[in-house]
Short mmCIF file of N, CA and C in Angstrom, two decimals:
data_model
loop_
_atom_site.label_atom_id
_atom_site.label_comp_id
_atom_site.label_asym_id
_atom_site.label_seq_id
_atom_site.Cartn_x
_atom_site.Cartn_y
_atom_site.Cartn_z
N MET U 19 171.75 54.61 117.14
CA MET U 19 171.38 56.02 117.14
C MET U 19 170.12 56.18 117.99
N SER U 20 170.14 57.16 118.86
CA SER U 20 168.97 57.39 119.70
C SER U 20 167.85 58.04 118.88
N GLU U 21 166.65 57.96 119.40
CA GLU U 21 165.50 58.56 118.71
C GLU U 21 165.65 60.07 118.58
N ASP U 22 166.16 60.74 119.63
CA ASP U 22 166.36 62.19 119.57
C ASP U 22 167.40 62.55 118.52
N ALA U 23 168.49 61.80 118.46
CA ALA U 23 169.52 62.06 117.45
C ALA U 23 168.96 61.82 116.06
N GLU U 24 168.17 60.79 115.89
CA GLU U 24 167.55 60.51 114.60
C GLU U 24 166.68 61.67 114.14
N ARG U 25 165.93 62.27 115.06
CA ARG U 25 165.08 63.42 114.71
C ARG U 25 165.93 64.62 114.29
N LEU U 26 167.04 64.88 115.00
CA LEU U 26 167.91 66.00 114.64
C LEU U 26 168.53 65.80 113.25
N LEU U 27 169.06 64.61 113.00
CA LEU U 27 169.70 64.34 111.72
C LEU U 27 168.69 64.33 110.57
N ALA U 28 167.50 63.82 110.83
CA ALA U 28 166.45 63.88 109.81
C ALA U 28 166.08 65.33 109.53
N GLY U 29 166.13 66.16 110.58
CA GLY U 29 165.85 67.58 110.42
C GLY U 29 166.79 68.27 109.45
N LEU U 30 168.04 67.84 109.43
CA LEU U 30 169.01 68.41 108.48
C LEU U 30 168.57 68.15 107.04
N THR U 31 168.23 66.92 106.74
CA THR U 31 167.88 66.58 105.35
C THR U 31 166.54 67.18 104.95
N CYS U 32 165.60 67.25 105.87
CA CYS U 32 164.29 67.82 105.55
C CYS U 32 164.35 69.32 105.27
N ARG U 33 165.39 69.97 105.74
CA ARG U 33 165.49 71.43 105.60
C ARG U 33 166.60 71.85 104.63
N ILE U 34 167.02 70.97 103.77
CA ILE U 34 168.16 71.22 102.89
C ILE U 34 167.99 72.46 102.00
N ALA U 35 166.77 72.79 101.65
CA ALA U 35 166.52 73.96 100.80
C ALA U 35 165.68 75.01 101.51
N ALA U 36 165.55 74.90 102.82
CA ALA U 36 164.71 75.83 103.59
C ALA U 36 165.29 77.23 103.58
N GLN U 37 164.36 78.21 103.64
CA GLN U 37 164.76 79.62 103.69
C GLN U 37 163.76 80.36 104.55
N ASP U 38 164.25 81.21 105.44
CA ASP U 38 163.39 82.01 106.29
C ASP U 38 162.60 83.00 105.44
N ALA U 39 161.30 83.09 105.68
CA ALA U 39 160.43 83.98 104.91
C ALA U 39 160.82 85.45 105.07
N GLU U 40 161.46 85.79 106.19
CA GLU U 40 161.88 87.18 106.43
C GLU U 40 163.32 87.44 106.00
N GLY U 41 163.97 86.46 105.37
CA GLY U 41 165.31 86.65 104.83
C GLY U 41 166.43 86.67 105.85
N ARG U 42 166.23 86.05 107.01
CA ARG U 42 167.27 86.04 108.04
C ARG U 42 168.27 84.91 107.85
N TRP U 43 167.86 83.80 107.20
CA TRP U 43 168.74 82.67 106.99
C TRP U 43 168.24 81.85 105.81
N ALA U 44 169.14 81.07 105.23
CA ALA U 44 168.78 80.20 104.10
C ALA U 44 169.81 79.08 104.01
N MET U 45 169.34 77.89 103.70
CA MET U 45 170.23 76.73 103.61
C MET U 45 170.92 76.61 102.26
N GLY U 46 170.29 76.98 101.17
CA GLY U 46 170.92 76.98 99.86
C GLY U 46 171.39 75.61 99.37
N ASN U 47 170.69 74.55 99.77
CA ASN U 47 171.04 73.19 99.34
C ASN U 47 172.48 72.82 99.65
N TRP U 48 173.09 73.47 100.64
CA TRP U 48 174.46 73.21 101.11
C TRP U 48 175.53 73.58 100.09
N PHE U 49 175.21 74.46 99.10
CA PHE U 49 176.28 74.86 98.19
C PHE U 49 176.22 76.32 97.77
N SER U 50 175.26 77.10 98.26
CA SER U 50 175.21 78.51 97.88
C SER U 50 174.49 79.32 98.97
N ASP U 51 174.56 80.63 98.85
CA ASP U 51 173.84 81.51 99.77
C ASP U 51 172.77 82.25 98.98
N PRO U 52 171.52 81.79 99.03
CA PRO U 52 170.45 82.46 98.29
C PRO U 52 170.23 83.90 98.71
N LEU U 53 170.69 84.28 99.90
CA LEU U 53 170.51 85.65 100.38
C LEU U 53 171.61 86.58 99.91
N ARG U 54 172.65 86.03 99.30
CA ARG U 54 173.76 86.81 98.74
C ARG U 54 174.32 87.83 99.73
N ARG U 55 174.61 87.35 100.94
CA ARG U 55 175.17 88.22 101.97
C ARG U 55 176.63 88.52 101.67
N PRO U 56 177.11 89.68 102.13
CA PRO U 56 178.51 90.01 101.91
C PRO U 56 179.40 89.06 102.70
N GLY U 57 180.62 88.91 102.24
CA GLY U 57 181.56 88.04 102.92
C GLY U 57 181.92 86.88 102.03
N TRP U 58 182.67 85.96 102.57
CA TRP U 58 183.09 84.82 101.78
C TRP U 58 183.33 83.65 102.70
N LEU U 59 183.42 82.51 102.12
CA LEU U 59 183.76 81.31 102.87
C LEU U 59 185.17 80.91 102.50
N GLY U 60 185.85 80.21 103.40
CA GLY U 60 187.20 79.76 103.12
C GLY U 60 187.23 78.90 101.88
N ASP U 61 188.04 79.25 100.91
CA ASP U 61 188.15 78.49 99.67
C ASP U 61 189.41 77.63 99.76
N ARG U 62 189.21 76.36 99.96
CA ARG U 62 190.33 75.43 100.02
C ARG U 62 190.29 74.51 98.81
N GLY U 63 189.98 75.07 97.65
CA GLY U 63 189.89 74.27 96.44
C GLY U 63 188.78 73.25 96.56
N GLU U 64 189.05 72.02 96.16
CA GLU U 64 188.05 70.97 96.22
C GLU U 64 187.64 70.64 97.64
N ASP U 65 188.51 70.93 98.62
CA ASP U 65 188.17 70.66 100.01
C ASP U 65 186.99 71.48 100.50
N ARG U 66 186.65 72.56 99.79
CA ARG U 66 185.56 73.40 100.26
C ARG U 66 184.23 72.67 100.25
N TYR U 67 184.15 71.54 99.57
CA TYR U 67 182.92 70.77 99.50
C TYR U 67 182.91 69.60 100.48
N GLU U 68 183.90 69.54 101.34
CA GLU U 68 184.00 68.43 102.28
C GLU U 68 182.90 68.52 103.33
N LYS U 69 182.25 67.38 103.58
CA LYS U 69 181.25 67.27 104.62
C LYS U 69 181.46 65.94 105.31
N GLN U 70 181.37 65.95 106.64
CA GLN U 70 181.60 64.72 107.39
C GLN U 70 180.66 64.68 108.59
N LEU U 71 179.96 63.56 108.74
CA LEU U 71 179.09 63.33 109.88
C LEU U 71 179.62 62.11 110.62
N GLN U 72 179.87 62.29 111.93
CA GLN U 72 180.37 61.19 112.75
C GLN U 72 179.61 61.17 114.07
N GLY U 73 179.46 59.99 114.62
CA GLY U 73 178.87 59.89 115.94
C GLY U 73 178.21 58.56 116.17
N SER U 74 177.60 58.47 117.33
CA SER U 74 176.80 57.29 117.67
C SER U 74 175.93 57.66 118.87
N GLY U 75 174.88 56.89 119.07
CA GLY U 75 174.00 57.14 120.20
C GLY U 75 173.45 58.54 120.19
N ASP U 76 173.78 59.31 121.23
CA ASP U 76 173.27 60.68 121.39
C ASP U 76 174.26 61.77 120.99
N GLN U 77 175.48 61.41 120.61
CA GLN U 77 176.51 62.41 120.33
C GLN U 77 176.93 62.36 118.87
N TRP U 78 176.68 63.45 118.14
CA TRP U 78 177.00 63.53 116.71
C TRP U 78 177.73 64.82 116.42
N VAL U 79 178.62 64.78 115.43
CA VAL U 79 179.38 65.95 115.00
C VAL U 79 179.27 66.05 113.48
N LEU U 80 178.90 67.23 113.01
CA LEU U 80 178.85 67.51 111.57
C LEU U 80 179.89 68.58 111.28
N ARG U 81 180.84 68.27 110.37
CA ARG U 81 181.88 69.22 109.95
C ARG U 81 181.72 69.46 108.46
N TRP U 82 181.91 70.72 108.05
CA TRP U 82 181.85 71.01 106.62
C TRP U 82 182.60 72.29 106.30
N ASN U 83 183.00 72.38 105.05
CA ASN U 83 183.60 73.59 104.49
C ASN U 83 182.57 74.18 103.54
N GLY U 84 182.56 75.47 103.40
CA GLY U 84 181.64 76.09 102.44
C GLY U 84 180.29 76.37 103.05
N PHE U 85 179.30 76.47 102.19
CA PHE U 85 177.94 76.79 102.62
C PHE U 85 177.27 75.56 103.20
N PRO U 86 176.26 75.74 103.99
CA PRO U 86 175.67 76.99 104.47
C PRO U 86 176.41 77.53 105.70
N TYR U 87 176.06 78.75 106.07
CA TYR U 87 176.61 79.34 107.28
C TYR U 87 176.11 78.53 108.48
N VAL U 88 176.96 78.35 109.47
CA VAL U 88 176.59 77.56 110.65
C VAL U 88 175.37 78.16 111.36
N GLU U 89 175.27 79.47 111.36
CA GLU U 89 174.12 80.11 111.99
C GLU U 89 172.82 79.75 111.27
N ASP U 90 172.91 79.55 109.96
CA ASP U 90 171.72 79.19 109.18
C ASP U 90 171.29 77.75 109.47
N VAL U 91 172.26 76.86 109.62
CA VAL U 91 171.93 75.47 109.95
C VAL U 91 171.27 75.44 111.32
N THR U 92 171.84 76.16 112.26
CA THR U 92 171.27 76.23 113.61
C THR U 92 169.85 76.76 113.58
N ALA U 93 169.63 77.85 112.85
CA ALA U 93 168.29 78.44 112.77
C ALA U 93 167.29 77.48 112.11
N SER U 94 167.73 76.77 111.08
CA SER U 94 166.80 75.86 110.40
C SER U 94 166.31 74.75 111.32
N LEU U 95 167.13 74.40 112.31
CA LEU U 95 166.75 73.33 113.24
C LEU U 95 166.01 73.84 114.48
N THR U 96 166.08 75.15 114.75
CA THR U 96 165.51 75.65 116.00
C THR U 96 164.48 76.78 115.85
N ALA U 97 164.46 77.47 114.71
CA ALA U 97 163.57 78.63 114.55
C ALA U 97 162.12 78.21 114.39
N SER U 98 161.25 78.99 114.97
CA SER U 98 159.81 78.76 114.83
C SER U 98 159.35 79.35 113.50
N PRO U 99 158.49 78.73 112.78
CA PRO U 99 157.80 77.47 113.04
C PRO U 99 158.46 76.25 112.41
N ILE U 100 159.59 76.43 111.73
CA ILE U 100 160.18 75.33 110.94
C ILE U 100 161.06 74.39 111.75
N GLY U 101 161.57 74.82 112.87
CA GLY U 101 162.53 74.03 113.63
C GLY U 101 161.98 72.72 114.15
N VAL U 102 162.89 71.87 114.57
CA VAL U 102 162.53 70.60 115.19
C VAL U 102 161.96 70.92 116.57
N SER U 103 160.74 70.51 116.81
CA SER U 103 160.07 70.80 118.08
C SER U 103 160.92 70.34 119.27
N GLY U 104 161.25 71.29 120.16
CA GLY U 104 162.03 70.99 121.35
C GLY U 104 163.52 71.19 121.20
N ALA U 105 164.01 71.43 119.99
CA ALA U 105 165.45 71.62 119.77
C ALA U 105 165.87 73.01 120.25
N ILE U 106 167.03 73.06 120.90
CA ILE U 106 167.59 74.34 121.36
C ILE U 106 169.05 74.42 120.91
N ALA U 107 169.53 75.65 120.71
CA ALA U 107 170.90 75.86 120.22
C ALA U 107 171.72 76.58 121.27
N ARG U 108 173.03 76.33 121.20
CA ARG U 108 173.97 77.00 122.08
C ARG U 108 175.23 77.31 121.29
N ASP U 109 175.67 78.57 121.36
CA ASP U 109 176.92 79.00 120.75
C ASP U 109 178.01 78.90 121.81
N THR U 110 178.97 78.00 121.61
CA THR U 110 180.03 77.80 122.60
C THR U 110 181.20 78.76 122.40
N GLY U 111 181.18 79.51 121.31
CA GLY U 111 182.30 80.38 120.98
C GLY U 111 183.20 79.76 119.93
N THR U 112 183.29 78.44 119.90
CA THR U 112 184.11 77.75 118.89
C THR U 112 183.25 76.92 117.93
N HIS U 113 182.04 76.64 118.32
CA HIS U 113 181.11 75.88 117.49
C HIS U 113 179.69 76.06 118.05
N PHE U 114 178.72 75.60 117.29
CA PHE U 114 177.34 75.60 117.77
C PHE U 114 176.95 74.18 118.13
N GLU U 115 176.06 74.05 119.09
CA GLU U 115 175.48 72.77 119.44
C GLU U 115 173.96 72.90 119.36
N VAL U 116 173.33 71.90 118.79
CA VAL U 116 171.88 71.83 118.81
C VAL U 116 171.53 70.60 119.64
N ARG U 117 170.68 70.80 120.62
CA ARG U 117 170.30 69.71 121.52
C ARG U 117 168.82 69.43 121.39
N LEU U 118 168.50 68.16 121.50
CA LEU U 118 167.12 67.72 121.50
C LEU U 118 167.05 66.56 122.48
N GLY U 119 166.34 66.76 123.58
CA GLY U 119 166.29 65.72 124.61
C GLY U 119 167.70 65.40 125.08
N SER U 120 168.09 64.15 124.95
CA SER U 120 169.42 63.72 125.38
C SER U 120 170.46 63.80 124.26
N ALA U 121 170.05 64.16 123.05
CA ALA U 121 170.96 64.17 121.90
C ALA U 121 171.61 65.54 121.69
N THR U 122 172.86 65.51 121.22
CA THR U 122 173.60 66.72 120.88
C THR U 122 174.18 66.57 119.48
N LEU U 123 173.95 67.57 118.64
CA LEU U 123 174.55 67.65 117.32
C LEU U 123 175.49 68.85 117.34
N ARG U 124 176.78 68.58 117.27
CA ARG U 124 177.80 69.63 117.26
C ARG U 124 178.02 70.05 115.81
N LEU U 125 177.95 71.35 115.55
CA LEU U 125 178.10 71.89 114.19
C LEU U 125 179.42 72.62 114.09
N ASN U 126 180.33 72.10 113.26
CA ASN U 126 181.65 72.70 113.05
C ASN U 126 181.78 73.11 111.59
N ALA U 127 181.60 74.38 111.32
CA ALA U 127 181.74 74.89 109.97
C ALA U 127 183.09 75.57 109.81
N GLN U 128 183.76 75.34 108.71
CA GLN U 128 185.02 76.01 108.40
C GLN U 128 184.70 77.23 107.56
N ARG U 129 184.79 78.40 108.16
CA ARG U 129 184.39 79.61 107.46
C ARG U 129 185.35 80.74 107.78
N ALA U 130 185.73 81.46 106.74
CA ALA U 130 186.57 82.64 106.93
C ALA U 130 185.72 83.78 107.49
N PRO U 131 186.32 84.75 108.16
CA PRO U 131 185.56 85.87 108.68
C PRO U 131 184.87 86.64 107.56
N VAL U 132 183.78 87.27 107.91
CA VAL U 132 183.05 88.09 106.94
C VAL U 132 183.89 89.29 106.59
N GLN U 133 184.04 89.52 105.30
CA GLN U 133 184.82 90.67 104.81
C GLN U 133 183.95 91.90 104.92
N GLN U 134 184.43 92.91 105.64
CA GLN U 134 183.69 94.15 105.80
C GLN U 134 184.03 95.10 104.66
N GLU U 135 182.99 95.74 104.11
CA GLU U 135 183.25 96.73 103.08
C GLU U 135 183.83 97.97 103.75
N SER U 136 184.84 98.56 103.12
CA SER U 136 185.44 99.75 103.71
C SER U 136 184.51 100.93 103.55
N GLU U 137 184.51 101.81 104.57
CA GLU U 137 183.66 102.99 104.52
C GLU U 137 184.14 103.93 103.43
N GLY U 138 183.18 104.55 102.78
CA GLY U 138 183.49 105.49 101.72
C GLY U 138 183.78 104.82 100.40
N ALA U 139 183.69 103.50 100.33
CA ALA U 139 183.92 102.81 99.06
C ALA U 139 182.79 103.09 98.11
N SER U 140 183.09 103.19 96.84
CA SER U 140 182.05 103.46 95.84
C SER U 140 181.46 102.19 95.35
#
């Protein structure tokens, strides 16, 4: 594992319960949404708790079902002042990537679309 990759992966564990002071994102210990945002995550029974980290050297992939939202993981690694110094994020349209130096952490979250409340609902 490269030093840059080690810093990114360590960043995940160090921020497991992190929450933005302005309420924009929260990690929720990887099992809940402390911000109680509308919407839902794909419920695949026990599979919703599946998490898998694979990689070597500078290339790593993290896949998971359930919480946290992929945008929250990305923010926890890149947002000032809590982010990993020098880390940058990119939304590819199908997944997010966080890069640090020569290392890339690909984030693949299995999430259902956010359910929109219908207008005029009581």
